[in-house]
Coordinates of C-alpha atoms (C1' of nucleotides) in Angstrom, one line a residue:
Chain A
M1 CA 0.1 -0.1 0.0
T2 CA 3.2 2.2 0.3
Q3 CA 3.2 2.0 -3.4
L4 CA 0.4 4.9 -3.2
T5 CA 3.0 7.3 -1.6
E6 CA 5.8 6.2 -4.2
A7 CA 3.8 6.5 -6.8
V8 CA 2.6 10.0 -5.6
H9 CA 6.6 10.8 -4.7
A10 CA 7.3 10.0 -8.3
H11 CA 4.4 12.3 -9.6
R12 CA 2.8 9.0 -11.6
I13 CA -0.5 10.6 -9.4
L14 CA -0.8 14.2 -9.5
P15 CA -2.2 16.9 -7.0
G16 CA -6.1 17.4 -7.1
M17 CA -6.4 13.4 -8.5
K18 CA -9.3 12.1 -6.7
L19 CA -8.5 8.5 -5.1
S20 CA -11.7 6.5 -4.6
E21 CA -11.8 3.7 -2.2
D22 CA -13.5 1.3 -4.8
E23 CA -10.9 1.9 -7.4
V24 CA -8.0 2.0 -5.1
A25 CA -9.3 -1.4 -3.7
E26 CA -9.8 -2.9 -7.1
V27 CA -6.3 -1.9 -8.1
F28 CA -4.3 -3.4 -5.3
G29 CA -6.9 -6.3 -4.6
V30 CA -7.6 -5.6 -0.8
S31 CA -10.4 -4.2 0.9
R32 CA -11.6 -0.9 1.5
T33 CA -10.9 -1.5 4.9
I34 CA -7.2 -1.4 4.1
V35 CA -7.8 1.8 1.6
R36 CA -9.6 3.3 4.2
Q37 CA -6.6 2.9 6.7
A38 CA -3.9 3.6 3.9
L39 CA -5.8 7.1 3.0
R40 CA -6.1 8.5 6.5
A41 CA -2.6 7.9 6.9
L42 CA -1.6 9.6 4.0
S43 CA -4.3 12.0 5.0
H44 CA -2.5 12.4 8.8
D45 CA 1.0 13.4 6.2
G46 CA -0.7 15.8 4.3
L47 CA -0.2 14.2 1.3
V48 CA -4.1 13.5 0.7
S49 CA -7.0 15.5 1.8
I50 CA -10.4 14.0 3.1
E51 CA -13.7 15.5 2.2
R52 CA -16.6 14.0 4.2
N53 CA -18.2 11.5 2.5
R54 CA -16.8 13.0 -0.9
G55 CA -14.3 11.1 -0.9
A56 CA -10.2 12.0 -0.7
F57 CA -7.8 13.8 -3.0
V58 CA -4.2 14.5 -3.6
S59 CA -3.7 17.2 -1.8
K60 CA -3.2 20.2 -4.1
P61 CA -1.1 22.7 -1.7
S62 CA -1.9 26.2 -2.1
V63 CA 1.0 28.6 -2.4
K64 CA 0.7 29.8 1.3
E65 CA 1.3 25.9 2.3
A66 CA 4.1 25.4 0.0
R67 CA 6.0 28.5 1.7
E68 CA 5.4 27.0 5.3
V69 CA 6.5 23.8 4.3
F70 CA 9.7 25.0 2.9
E71 CA 9.7 27.8 6.2
A72 CA 9.6 24.3 8.2
R73 CA 12.5 22.7 6.2
A74 CA 14.5 25.5 7.2
L75 CA 14.2 25.4 10.7
L76 CA 14.6 21.4 10.7
E77 CA 17.2 20.5 8.1
P78 CA 20.1 22.3 8.6
Q79 CA 20.5 22.1 12.0
T80 CA 20.1 18.2 11.3
A81 CA 22.3 17.9 8.3
R82 CA 24.9 19.0 11.3
A83 CA 24.1 16.3 13.5
A84 CA 24.7 14.1 11.0
A85 CA 27.7 15.5 10.0
E86 CA 28.9 15.0 13.6
R87 CA 28.1 11.1 13.6
A88 CA 28.6 10.2 10.0
T89 CA 30.2 6.9 10.0
P90 CA 31.9 5.5 7.1
E91 CA 29.1 3.3 6.4
D92 CA 26.6 6.0 6.4
V93 CA 28.7 7.9 3.9
A94 CA 28.8 4.6 1.6
H95 CA 24.6 4.5 2.1
L96 CA 24.3 7.3 1.6
E97 CA 26.5 7.2 -1.8
R98 CA 25.0 4.5 -3.1
H99 CA 21.7 6.7 -2.5
I100 CA 23.3 9.4 -5.2
E101 CA 23.9 6.6 -7.6
D102 CA 20.5 5.3 -7.6
E103 CA 19.2 8.6 -8.3
H104 CA 21.8 9.0 -11.0
A105 CA 21.1 5.3 -12.4
A106 CA 17.3 6.3 -12.5
L107 CA 18.0 9.7 -14.4
A108 CA 20.1 8.1 -17.1
A109 CA 17.2 5.2 -17.4
G110 CA 14.7 8.2 -18.0
D111 CA 13.1 7.5 -15.0
A112 CA 13.1 10.9 -13.9
G113 CA 10.2 10.2 -11.6
R114 CA 12.4 7.6 -9.7
A115 CA 15.0 9.9 -9.2
L116 CA 13.1 12.7 -7.9
M117 CA 11.7 10.7 -5.2
L118 CA 15.4 9.1 -4.5
S119 CA 16.1 12.8 -4.4
G120 CA 13.5 13.6 -1.6
L121 CA 14.6 10.2 0.0
F122 CA 18.1 11.2 0.5
H123 CA 16.8 14.0 2.9
V124 CA 15.1 11.6 4.8
E125 CA 18.0 9.6 5.6
I126 CA 20.1 12.4 6.5
A127 CA 17.6 12.7 9.2
R128 CA 18.7 8.9 10.0
V129 CA 21.7 9.3 10.2
A130 CA 21.5 11.9 12.7
D131 CA 20.1 9.7 14.6
Q132 CA 16.7 11.9 15.2
K133 CA 13.7 9.9 14.8
T134 CA 10.9 12.5 16.0
I135 CA 12.5 14.6 13.7
E136 CA 13.1 12.4 10.9
T137 CA 9.3 11.4 10.7
F138 CA 8.7 15.8 10.3
I139 CA 11.0 15.5 7.3
Q140 CA 9.6 12.6 5.9
Q141 CA 6.5 14.2 5.9
L142 CA 7.6 17.5 4.8
I143 CA 9.6 15.8 1.8
S144 CA 6.6 14.3 0.7
R145 CA 4.3 17.4 0.6
S146 CA 7.6 19.2 -0.8
S147 CA 6.7 16.5 -3.8
L148 CA 3.4 17.9 -4.2
V149 CA 4.4 21.6 -4.0
I150 CA 7.1 20.6 -6.9
A151 CA 4.5 18.8 -9.1
L152 CA 2.9 21.9 -8.9
Y153 CA 5.2 25.0 -8.8
W154 CA 8.4 23.6 -10.2
Q155 CA 9.4 25.6 -13.3
R156 CA 11.5 23.7 -15.6
R157 CA 14.3 25.7 -16.7
S158 CA 17.5 25.0 -14.5
A159 CA 16.7 20.9 -14.5
L160 CA 19.7 19.0 -13.2
C161 CA 20.0 21.3 -10.0
E162 CA 20.1 18.5 -6.7
S163 CA 23.5 16.7 -8.0
H164 CA 25.8 19.2 -7.1
A165 CA 24.3 20.2 -3.5
H166 CA 23.5 16.3 -2.6
H167 CA 27.2 15.6 -3.4
A168 CA 28.5 18.6 -1.3
L169 CA 26.8 17.3 1.6
L170 CA 27.9 14.0 1.1
D171 CA 31.6 15.5 1.5
A172 CA 30.7 17.4 4.7
F173 CA 29.7 14.2 6.1
R174 CA 32.8 12.2 4.7
Q175 CA 34.8 14.7 6.5
N176 CA 32.7 15.2 9.5
D177 CA 32.1 18.8 9.0
P178 CA 29.1 19.9 10.8
D179 CA 29.7 24.0 9.8
R180 CA 29.8 23.2 5.8
A181 CA 27.2 20.5 6.0
E182 CA 24.7 23.1 7.7
E183 CA 25.7 25.8 5.6
V184 CA 25.4 23.4 2.5
M185 CA 22.2 22.2 3.0
K186 CA 20.8 25.8 4.0
G187 CA 21.5 26.9 0.4
H188 CA 20.2 24.0 -0.8
L189 CA 16.7 24.8 0.7
V190 CA 17.1 28.3 -0.7
D191 CA 18.0 27.0 -4.2
L192 CA 15.2 25.0 -4.1
V193 CA 12.6 27.3 -3.0
S194 CA 13.9 29.3 -5.8
Q195 CA 13.2 27.6 -8.8
L196 CA 9.5 27.5 -7.6
N197 CA 7.3 29.3 -9.2
L198 CA 5.4 30.4 -6.6
R199 CA 2.7 32.5 -8.0
E200 CA -0.7 30.8 -9.9
P201 CA -1.9 27.3 -8.5
P202 CA -2.5 25.3 -11.8
T203 CA -5.1 21.8 -12.0
E204 CA -4.8 18.6 -13.9
T205 CA -5.9 15.7 -13.5
R206 CA -5.2 12.2 -15.5
S207 CA -6.8 8.6 -14.9
L208 CA -6.3 7.2 -11.5
K209 CA -5.7 3.2 -13.1
E210 CA -3.4 4.2 -16.3
A211 CA -1.1 6.5 -13.4
L212 CA -0.4 3.4 -11.3
R213 CA -0.2 0.5 -13.6
G214 CA 2.8 2.4 -15.2
Chain B
M1 CA -13.0 10.7 20.5
T2 CA -11.1 13.6 21.3
Q3 CA -11.4 13.0 24.7
L4 CA -9.3 10.1 24.7
T5 CA -6.6 12.8 23.7
E6 CA -7.6 15.1 26.3
A7 CA -7.4 12.1 29.2
V8 CA -3.9 11.7 27.9
H9 CA -2.9 15.7 28.4
A10 CA -4.8 15.5 31.5
H11 CA -2.4 12.7 32.6
R12 CA -6.1 10.7 33.6
I13 CA -4.3 8.0 31.2
L14 CA -1.3 7.0 31.6
P15 CA 2.1 5.7 29.7
G16 CA 1.6 2.0 29.0
M17 CA -1.6 1.6 30.2
K18 CA -3.6 -0.7 27.4
L19 CA -6.3 0.9 25.6
S20 CA -8.6 -2.2 24.5
E21 CA -10.4 -1.5 21.3
D22 CA -13.4 -3.2 22.9
E23 CA -13.0 -1.3 26.1
V24 CA -13.0 1.5 24.7
A25 CA -15.4 1.1 22.0
E26 CA -18.1 0.3 25.4
V27 CA -17.1 3.2 26.8
F28 CA -17.8 5.5 24.0
G29 CA -21.0 3.8 23.1
V30 CA -19.6 3.5 19.4
S31 CA -17.9 0.5 17.2
R32 CA -14.8 -1.0 17.1
T33 CA -14.5 0.6 13.5
I34 CA -14.5 4.1 15.3
V35 CA -12.1 3.1 18.1
R36 CA -10.0 1.8 15.8
Q37 CA -9.8 4.8 13.4
A38 CA -9.0 7.4 16.3
L39 CA -5.9 4.7 17.8
R40 CA -4.5 5.0 14.7
A41 CA -4.2 8.9 14.7
L42 CA -3.2 8.9 18.1
S43 CA -0.8 6.4 17.0
H44 CA 0.8 8.7 14.3
D45 CA 0.5 11.2 16.4
G46 CA 2.8 9.2 18.5
L47 CA 0.7 9.4 22.0
V48 CA -0.4 5.3 21.6
S49 CA 2.2 2.7 20.0
I50 CA -0.3 -0.2 18.4
E51 CA 1.9 -3.6 18.6
R52 CA 0.2 -6.1 15.9
N53 CA -2.4 -8.6 17.1
R54 CA -1.7 -7.2 20.7
G55 CA -3.1 -3.9 21.0
A56 CA -2.7 0.1 21.4
F57 CA -0.8 0.8 24.7
V58 CA -0.3 4.6 25.5
S59 CA 3.1 5.4 24.4
K60 CA 6.3 5.4 27.1
P61 CA 8.7 7.4 25.8
S62 CA 12.5 6.3 26.4
V63 CA 14.8 8.9 27.7
K64 CA 16.2 8.8 24.1
E65 CA 12.9 10.4 22.8
A66 CA 12.4 12.5 25.3
R67 CA 15.3 14.0 24.9
E68 CA 14.5 14.1 20.8
V69 CA 11.1 16.2 21.7
F70 CA 12.5 18.5 23.4
E71 CA 15.6 18.9 21.0
A72 CA 12.4 19.3 18.2
R73 CA 10.8 22.1 20.0
A74 CA 14.3 23.9 20.5
L75 CA 14.1 23.9 16.8
L76 CA 10.6 25.2 16.2
E77 CA 9.5 27.0 18.7
P78 CA 11.7 29.8 19.2
Q79 CA 11.3 30.6 16.0
T80 CA 7.9 30.4 15.9
A81 CA 7.3 32.6 19.0
R82 CA 9.5 35.2 17.2
A83 CA 7.4 35.0 14.1
A84 CA 4.0 34.9 16.7
A85 CA 5.5 38.5 18.3
E86 CA 5.8 39.5 14.6
R87 CA 2.3 39.3 13.9
A88 CA 0.3 38.9 16.8
T89 CA -3.0 41.5 17.3
P90 CA -4.4 42.5 20.1
E91 CA -7.0 39.9 19.9
D92 CA -4.4 37.7 19.5
V93 CA -2.6 38.6 22.9
A94 CA -6.5 38.9 24.5
H95 CA -7.1 35.2 23.7
L96 CA -3.6 34.6 25.0
E97 CA -4.4 36.0 28.1
R98 CA -7.8 33.9 28.5
H99 CA -5.7 31.3 28.1
I100 CA -3.6 31.7 30.8
E101 CA -6.6 32.8 33.2
D102 CA -8.2 29.5 32.0
E103 CA -5.4 27.6 33.3
H104 CA -4.8 29.6 36.4
A105 CA -8.5 29.1 37.5
A106 CA -8.4 25.5 36.6
L107 CA -5.1 25.3 38.9
A108 CA -7.3 27.1 41.7
A109 CA -9.8 24.7 41.1
G110 CA -7.7 21.8 42.1
D111 CA -7.8 20.1 38.7
A112 CA -4.4 19.6 37.7
G113 CA -4.6 17.8 34.8
R114 CA -6.4 20.4 32.9
A115 CA -4.1 23.2 34.0
L116 CA -1.2 21.0 32.8
M117 CA -3.2 20.6 29.4
L118 CA -4.1 24.1 29.1
S119 CA -0.4 24.9 29.6
G120 CA 0.4 22.5 26.7
L121 CA -2.3 23.9 24.4
F122 CA -0.7 27.8 25.0
H123 CA 2.4 26.5 23.0
V124 CA 0.2 25.3 20.0
E125 CA -2.2 28.6 20.0
I126 CA 1.2 30.6 19.8
A127 CA 1.8 28.4 16.4
R128 CA -1.5 29.8 15.2
V129 CA -0.8 33.3 15.9
A130 CA 2.3 33.0 13.9
D131 CA -0.1 31.8 11.4
Q132 CA 1.9 28.7 10.4
K133 CA -0.1 25.9 9.8
T134 CA 2.4 23.0 9.3
I135 CA 4.6 24.2 12.3
E136 CA 1.4 24.2 13.9
T137 CA 0.9 20.6 13.5
F138 CA 4.3 19.4 14.4
I139 CA 4.1 21.2 17.7
Q140 CA 1.1 19.9 18.4
Q141 CA 2.6 16.4 18.2
L142 CA 5.2 17.6 20.0
I143 CA 3.2 18.7 23.2
S144 CA 1.0 15.9 22.9
R145 CA 4.1 13.5 23.5
S146 CA 5.6 15.8 26.2
S147 CA 2.7 15.5 28.4
L148 CA 3.7 11.9 28.3
V149 CA 7.4 12.7 28.8
I150 CA 5.8 14.5 31.3
A151 CA 4.0 12.0 33.4
L152 CA 7.2 9.8 33.0
Y153 CA 9.9 11.9 34.1
W154 CA 9.0 14.7 36.0
Q155 CA 10.5 15.5 39.4
R156 CA 8.0 17.6 41.4
R157 CA 10.3 20.3 43.3
S158 CA 9.5 23.5 41.8
A159 CA 6.2 23.3 40.9
L160 CA 4.6 26.2 39.7
C161 CA 7.2 27.2 36.9
E162 CA 5.8 27.9 33.6
S163 CA 3.7 30.4 34.7
H164 CA 6.2 33.3 34.7
A165 CA 7.3 32.1 31.2
H166 CA 4.0 32.0 30.0
H167 CA 3.4 35.7 31.1
A168 CA 6.6 36.8 29.9
L169 CA 6.2 35.5 26.4
L170 CA 2.5 37.2 26.3
D171 CA 4.3 40.9 27.1
A172 CA 6.7 39.8 24.4
F173 CA 3.4 39.3 21.9
R174 CA 1.7 42.5 23.3
Q175 CA 5.0 44.6 22.9
N176 CA 5.8 42.9 19.5
D177 CA 9.0 42.1 20.6
P178 CA 10.3 39.1 18.9
D179 CA 13.9 38.9 19.9
R180 CA 12.6 39.0 23.6
A181 CA 9.7 36.0 22.6
E182 CA 12.3 34.2 20.9
E183 CA 14.4 34.4 24.2
V184 CA 12.0 33.7 26.7
M185 CA 10.9 30.9 24.5
K186 CA 14.3 29.1 24.2
G187 CA 14.6 29.7 28.0
H188 CA 11.8 28.4 28.7
L189 CA 12.3 24.9 27.2
V190 CA 15.7 24.6 28.4
D191 CA 13.8 25.3 32.0
L192 CA 11.3 22.4 31.0
V193 CA 13.7 20.1 30.0
S194 CA 16.0 20.8 33.5
Q195 CA 12.8 20.4 35.6
L196 CA 12.9 16.4 34.0
N197 CA 14.7 13.3 35.9
L198 CA 15.6 12.1 32.5
R199 CA 17.1 8.5 33.6
E200 CA 15.4 6.1 34.9
P201 CA 12.1 4.8 33.1
P202 CA 9.4 4.2 35.7
T203 CA 6.4 2.7 35.1
E204 CA 2.8 2.3 36.2
T205 CA -0.6 1.2 35.3
R206 CA -4.8 1.8 36.2
S207 CA -7.7 0.7 34.8
L208 CA -9.1 2.4 32.1
K209 CA -12.9 2.7 32.9
E210 CA -12.0 4.9 36.2
A211 CA -9.9 6.3 34.5
L212 CA -11.9 8.2 32.2
R213 CA -15.4 8.2 34.6
G214 CA -13.1 10.0 36.7
Chain C
dC1 C1' 7.3 -28.8 43.0
dT2 C1' 9.1 -27.1 38.4
dG3 C1' 8.9 -26.9 34.0
dC4 C1' 7.0 -27.6 29.0
dA5 C1' 3.4 -28.2 25.9
dT6 C1' -1.0 -28.3 24.7
dC7 C1' -5.8 -26.4 24.4
dA8 C1' -8.9 -22.6 25.3
dT9 C1' -10.0 -17.7 25.3
dA10 C1' -9.5 -13.5 24.3
dT11 C1' -8.2 -9.7 21.5
dC12 C1' -7.1 -7.9 17.0
dG13 C1' -7.0 -8.1 11.6
dT14 C1' -9.9 -8.0 7.8
dA15 C1' -14.0 -8.6 4.9
dT16 C1' -18.1 -7.8 4.1
dA17 C1' -22.7 -5.5 4.9
dC18 C1' -26.0 -1.8 5.4
dA19 C1' -27.4 2.9 6.0
dA20 C1' -26.2 7.8 5.1
dT21 C1' -24.9 11.4 2.3
dA22 C1' -24.0 13.3 -2.0
dT23 C1' -23.7 13.2 -6.9
dT24 C1' -25.7 12.6 -11.6
dT25 C1' -29.8 11.8 -15.0
dG26 C1' -33.9 12.7 -16.3
dC27 C1' -38.1 15.3 -17.0
dA28 C1' -41.2 18.9 -16.4
dT29 C1' -41.8 23.5 -17.0
dA30 C1' -40.6 28.6 -17.8
Chain D
dT1 C1' -32.9 26.4 -24.6
dA2 C1' -32.4 26.8 -19.5
dT3 C1' -33.7 26.1 -15.0
dG4 C1' -35.4 23.8 -11.1
dC5 C1' -36.9 19.6 -8.9
dA6 C1' -36.6 14.5 -8.0
dA7 C1' -35.5 10.2 -9.0
dA8 C1' -31.5 7.4 -9.7
dT9 C1' -27.1 6.1 -8.6
dA10 C1' -22.8 5.9 -6.4
dT11 C1' -19.7 6.4 -2.7
dT12 C1' -18.5 7.2 2.0
dG13 C1' -19.5 5.9 7.0
dT14 C1' -20.0 2.8 10.3
dA15 C1' -21.7 -1.7 12.5
dT16 C1' -21.4 -6.7 12.4
dA17 C1' -19.3 -11.2 11.2
dC18 C1' -15.8 -14.2 10.5
dG19 C1' -10.8 -15.6 10.4
dA20 C1' -5.9 -15.1 12.5
dT21 C1' -2.8 -14.4 16.4
dA22 C1' -1.3 -13.8 20.9
dT23 C1' -1.8 -14.9 25.4
dG24 C1' -3.0 -17.8 30.1
dA25 C1' -4.7 -21.8 32.0
dT26 C1' -4.6 -26.4 32.3
dG27 C1' -2.5 -30.9 32.7
dC28 C1' 1.3 -34.0 32.7
dA29 C1' 6.2 -35.6 32.9
dG30 C1' 10.4 -35.3 34.9

DNA sequence: CTGCATCATATCGTATACAATATTTGCATA
DNA sequence: TATGCAAATATTGTATACGATATGATGCAG
């Protein structure tokens, strides 16, 4: 059922799309009970919004919400990157490195959606290295919602942006350089926001089934 | 069903206590379906932990989790208090003031549990004044878990601690003094942690029904 | 008397059935 | 043709029933 989350992260399911309980249940071959549980969970993470007696829809973050998400990230992530740099072991670094490699591989294979998902997951992994489970949970939620924000507000000019910052973070972790890690993360988040077009709230929908089968 | 949350905040339900689905369903006169929904929601907020095929228990934060909660609060709340001080209107101040008065009234009436709950809610209200819905959600969760931490690790010497800090925050808001608000909040959180005894993980349970009837 | 295996009971996990609500469709009327 | 009402349909909300799993008791062997 976590496939739903992945589909959202990979932009195979787009904001505004309705997630009908019967439909999702049929696609995954489970009962509505399970689907309802999952949708509730996603709702709690802000990925879908549930309207009573109307159904669940993939959230369409407003401009204000988009800003809030990145403001929260700016509060949490630099400090978390610092803590990660203090604690990072060679194994941690290797693990993160593999993560980046996977992202590149996905990109090379033309699977931009998977690359985007892995790119977000990288930030969650940092919180894991920092050994901050509570904050990790928050960052997880923020990354999910960031994926929605990107789907809505990304302006496509300047495509390959993240690679550099993530490599720079990796270096800082490898050298256990907290100051640098914090600064890089701070700048990285500023970069991300600067590449958003936080003005219009566009719309678009597709069929659910074909998006999931893809 | 939010009564469950209130009961936890007011320390009428204590960490470790089992929340049997049938039992809760009977107490509230609803079906297990509803109870399960509620328990999953509480689980997501970290108030209860669900063990598969065993049931839901009020969470017993470990020392590490307790530290993490207050570390996260230290990252989020000072900045949020700053933002609140920048935006606070006279209406906001009046609203927060009433909150503090309610807390005092509860304390005077001997309802220490309700006072504790209101004291926590005060922090959530600050996020609301700051107009930061996303961060407000996080703080809400952190406050809830703080309530559990307090139930487990509070050392009773120095009882009336919060009053001063909350009044100081109110003053800072009234004067729209962001620097002061941020500093006071920072110190307030340090105070709170310093009054915890983050060493032993004690245990204790009571019957659910009598706790809710009380 | 103690320890372990087995069985009975209780509790949770999932599916299904029914009720409540929203949405759509069709028709009548202005 | 457009509009408003009403019935029909579809979808979600809730309760209940059944199956799976863990827990505790019981009895037997050592």
